[in-house]
Amino acid sequence: MSPDDTPRAPRGRALIIDADACPVVREALACARRARVPVVIVGNTTQNLARHIRRDDPRDAGHARGGSADRPGFWVDIVEVPIGADSADFAIVELLEAGDVVVTQDIGLASMALGRGAEAIGVRGRVYTRATIDMDLFIRHEEKKVRRAGGRTRGPAAFTAEDRERFARNLAQLLS
């Protein structure tokens, strides 16, 4: 899909992946295939998002695999957005429907997803909840203030195989 096309969300529950710097696209697609849930991969135009998709993966709802009366089946769509701060995030918010699941590293996007009745999971497997998202946003804000004042904050730990496994396990639970 080109940036000029109007993005569309699939009917029923969908998995929406914020693909900008996402280390778990392959695992997310594998979970969606097993759960027979449609996927929308959103990222900027420089990323070659199609590299994540298998040749035999259906690319539209008409060719979905494993659909039934209550599930649309698995298929993959790509939404490419222009390069720019938060371009993918804004496109994802436009696509979101209640019940969707969003994969993101961005706490702000996770908060917007929860506010729209969707679920959100971080790339390390943390499932964001309405009960804790306000504290997450507060911590992000405070750390940003420290950095603006010239201070330093601790960065994230190295991404591990355990993070990848936790992500796959928790995403499978969200999609079931």
One Martini backbone bead per residue (centre of mass of N, CA, C, O) as a GRO file, in nm:
protein
  176
    1MET     BB    1   0.097   0.035   0.022
    2SER     BB    2   0.062   0.356  -0.015
    3PRO     BB    3   0.068   0.668   0.133
    4ASP     BB    4  -0.195   0.766  -0.040
    5ASP     BB    5  -0.348   0.557   0.078
    6THR     BB    6  -0.612   0.437   0.251
    7PRO     BB    7  -0.626   0.302   0.534
    8ARG     BB    8  -0.719  -0.034   0.652
    9ALA     BB    9  -0.906  -0.222   0.859
   10PRO     BB   10  -0.978  -0.508   0.960
   11ARG     BB   11  -1.199  -0.722   1.043
   12GLY     BB   12  -1.179  -0.754   1.344
   13ARG     BB   13  -0.925  -0.878   1.486
   14ALA     BB   14  -0.597  -0.723   1.509
   15LEU     BB   15  -0.257  -0.699   1.417
   16ILE     BB   16  -0.043  -0.426   1.507
   17ILE     BB   17   0.268  -0.310   1.370
   18ASP     BB   18   0.538  -0.128   1.491
   19ALA     BB   19   0.816  -0.137   1.273
   20ASP     BB   20   0.984   0.070   1.406
   21ALA     BB   21   1.237  -0.091   1.544
   22CYS     BB   22   1.136  -0.400   1.531
   23PRO     BB   23   1.250  -0.721   1.667
   24VAL     BB   24   0.938  -0.897   1.641
   25VAL     BB   25   0.797  -0.956   1.366
   26ARG     BB   26   0.829  -1.259   1.323
   27GLU     BB   27   0.684  -1.347   1.587
   28ALA     BB   28   0.416  -1.204   1.532
   29LEU     BB   29   0.345  -1.357   1.273
   30ALA     BB   30   0.346  -1.641   1.395
   31CYS     BB   31   0.115  -1.591   1.595
   32ALA     BB   32  -0.098  -1.506   1.383
   33ARG     BB   33  -0.103  -1.767   1.224
   34ARG     BB   34  -0.197  -1.949   1.460
   35ALA     BB   35  -0.455  -1.751   1.533
   36ARG     BB   36  -0.586  -1.626   1.278
   37VAL     BB   37  -0.473  -1.319   1.235
   38PRO     BB   38  -0.467  -1.023   1.124
   39VAL     BB   39  -0.218  -0.802   0.960
   40VAL     BB   40  -0.048  -0.485   1.034
   41ILE     BB   41   0.220  -0.317   0.883
   42VAL     BB   42   0.395  -0.032   1.022
   43GLY     BB   43   0.597   0.200   0.822
   44ASN     BB   44   0.846   0.330   0.673
   45THR     BB   45   0.967   0.360   0.339
   46THR     BB   46   1.276   0.245   0.419
   47GLN     BB   47   1.219  -0.078   0.527
   48ASN     BB   48   1.110  -0.320   0.376
   49LEU     BB   49   0.844  -0.482   0.488
   50ALA     BB   50   0.818  -0.739   0.296
   51ARG     BB   51   1.050  -0.917   0.426
   52HIS     BB   52   0.846  -1.047   0.652
   53ILE     BB   53   0.701  -1.193   0.421
   54ARG     BB   54   0.573  -1.457   0.294
   55ARG     BB   55   0.493  -1.589  -0.006
   56ASP     BB   56   0.225  -1.752   0.125
   57ASP     BB   57   0.104  -1.499   0.224
   58PRO     BB   58  -0.167  -1.340   0.256
   59ARG     BB   59  -0.280  -0.995   0.129
   60ASP     BB   60  -0.595  -1.058   0.181
   61ALA     BB   61  -0.916  -1.134   0.280
   62GLY     BB   62  -0.989  -1.313   0.024
   63HIS     BB   63  -0.713  -1.508   0.112
   64ALA     BB   64  -0.754  -1.613   0.375
   65ARG     BB   65  -0.633  -1.807   0.649
   66GLY     BB   66  -0.850  -1.975   0.864
   67GLY     BB   67  -1.134  -1.900   0.839
   68SER     BB   68  -1.444  -1.794   0.997
   69ALA     BB   69  -1.726  -1.677   1.134
   70ASP     BB   70  -1.540  -1.548   1.392
   71ARG     BB   71  -1.290  -1.538   1.180
   72PRO     BB   72  -1.093  -1.399   0.923
   73GLY     BB   73  -0.802  -1.465   0.937
   74PHE     BB   74  -0.497  -1.487   0.773
   75TRP     BB   75  -0.328  -1.176   0.697
   76VAL     BB   76  -0.131  -0.923   0.508
   77ASP     BB   77  -0.053  -0.581   0.564
   78ILE     BB   78   0.076  -0.270   0.429
   79VAL     BB   79   0.189   0.043   0.586
   80GLU     BB   80   0.316   0.326   0.444
   81VAL     BB   81   0.511   0.594   0.568
   82PRO     BB   82   0.640   0.872   0.617
   83ILE     BB   83   0.897   1.036   0.713
   84GLY     BB   84   0.861   1.081   1.068
   85ALA     BB   85   0.745   1.185   1.347
   86ASP     BB   86   0.490   0.961   1.427
   87SER     BB   87   0.364   0.843   1.164
   88ALA     BB   88   0.297   0.553   1.252
   89ASP     BB   89   0.126   0.621   1.499
   90PHE     BB   90  -0.101   0.774   1.350
   91ALA     BB   91  -0.181   0.540   1.163
   92ILE     BB   92  -0.257   0.342   1.386
   93VAL     BB   93  -0.481   0.504   1.522
   94GLU     BB   94  -0.661   0.502   1.264
   95LEU     BB   95  -0.687   0.176   1.255
   96LEU     BB   96  -0.810   0.133   1.516
   97GLU     BB   97  -0.977  -0.115   1.708
   98ALA     BB   98  -1.153  -0.270   1.911
   99GLY     BB   99  -0.938  -0.551   2.010
  100ASP     BB  100  -0.685  -0.488   1.924
  101VAL     BB  101  -0.328  -0.542   1.863
  102VAL     BB  102  -0.029  -0.379   1.979
  103VAL     BB  103   0.302  -0.338   1.859
  104THR     BB  104   0.529  -0.163   2.090
  105GLN     BB  105   0.776   0.084   2.220
  106ASP     BB  106   0.548   0.302   2.263
  107ILE     BB  107   0.385   0.444   2.523
  108GLY     BB  108   0.200   0.644   2.380
  109LEU     BB  109   0.069   0.438   2.189
  110ALA     BB  110  -0.032   0.248   2.405
  111SER     BB  111  -0.224   0.455   2.532
  112MET     BB  112  -0.401   0.502   2.280
  113ALA     BB  113  -0.491   0.210   2.248
  114LEU     BB  114  -0.632   0.181   2.522
  115GLY     BB  115  -0.830   0.426   2.469
  116ARG     BB  116  -0.959   0.242   2.212
  117GLY     BB  117  -0.977  -0.073   2.317
  118ALA     BB  118  -0.705  -0.184   2.303
  119GLU     BB  119  -0.408  -0.359   2.286
  120ALA     BB  120  -0.071  -0.380   2.445
  121ILE     BB  121   0.272  -0.460   2.338
  122GLY     BB  122   0.587  -0.514   2.398
  123VAL     BB  123   0.894  -0.638   2.276
  124ARG     BB  124   0.941  -0.778   2.580
  125GLY     BB  125   0.624  -0.862   2.677
  126ARG     BB  126   0.473  -0.622   2.776
  127VAL     BB  127   0.164  -0.565   2.915
  128TYR     BB  128  -0.045  -0.316   2.881
  129THR     BB  129  -0.227  -0.110   3.117
  130ARG     BB  130  -0.453   0.100   3.262
  131ALA     BB  131  -0.324   0.081   3.555
  132THR     BB  132  -0.005   0.166   3.440
  133ILE     BB  133   0.025   0.390   3.214
  134ASP     BB  134   0.051   0.652   3.379
  135MET     BB  135   0.324   0.580   3.507
  136ASP     BB  136   0.480   0.543   3.248
  137LEU     BB  137   0.439   0.836   3.149
  138PHE     BB  138   0.567   0.976   3.391
  139ILE     BB  139   0.849   0.854   3.366
  140ARG     BB  140   0.906   0.956   3.083
  141HIS     BB  141   0.880   1.256   3.155
  142GLU     BB  142   1.103   1.272   3.374
  143GLU     BB  143   1.337   1.174   3.193
  144LYS     BB  144   1.314   1.405   2.990
  145LYS     BB  145   1.380   1.633   3.188
  146VAL     BB  146   1.662   1.538   3.258
  147ARG     BB  147   1.778   1.552   2.966
  148ARG     BB  148   1.717   1.856   2.915
  149ALA     BB  149   1.910   1.933   3.173
  150GLY     BB  150   2.172   1.725   3.108
  151GLY     BB  151   2.109   1.456   3.189
  152ARG     BB  152   2.102   1.110   3.282
  153THR     BB  153   1.978   0.801   3.161
  154ARG     BB  154   1.881   0.491   3.154
  155GLY     BB  155   1.890   0.252   2.940
  156PRO     BB  156   1.829  -0.014   2.783
  157ALA     BB  157   1.861  -0.322   2.775
  158ALA     BB  158   1.952  -0.578   2.626
  159PHE     BB  159   1.838  -0.780   2.389
  160THR     BB  160   1.685  -1.097   2.439
  161ALA     BB  161   1.578  -1.418   2.424
  162GLU     BB  162   1.381  -1.383   2.661
  163ASP     BB  163   1.225  -1.149   2.541
  164ARG     BB  164   1.125  -1.301   2.290
  165GLU     BB  165   0.974  -1.527   2.444
  166ARG     BB  166   0.785  -1.346   2.609
  167PHE     BB  167   0.648  -1.218   2.373
  168ALA     BB  168   0.530  -1.473   2.237
  169ARG     BB  169   0.368  -1.572   2.481
  170ASN     BB  170   0.194  -1.310   2.533
  171LEU     BB  171   0.075  -1.282   2.249
  172ALA     BB  172  -0.069  -1.553   2.237
  173GLN     BB  173  -0.262  -1.482   2.469
  174LEU     BB  174  -0.396  -1.230   2.337
  175LEU     BB  175  -0.494  -1.396   2.068
  176SER     BB  176  -0.678  -1.629   2.218
   0.00000   0.00000   0.00000
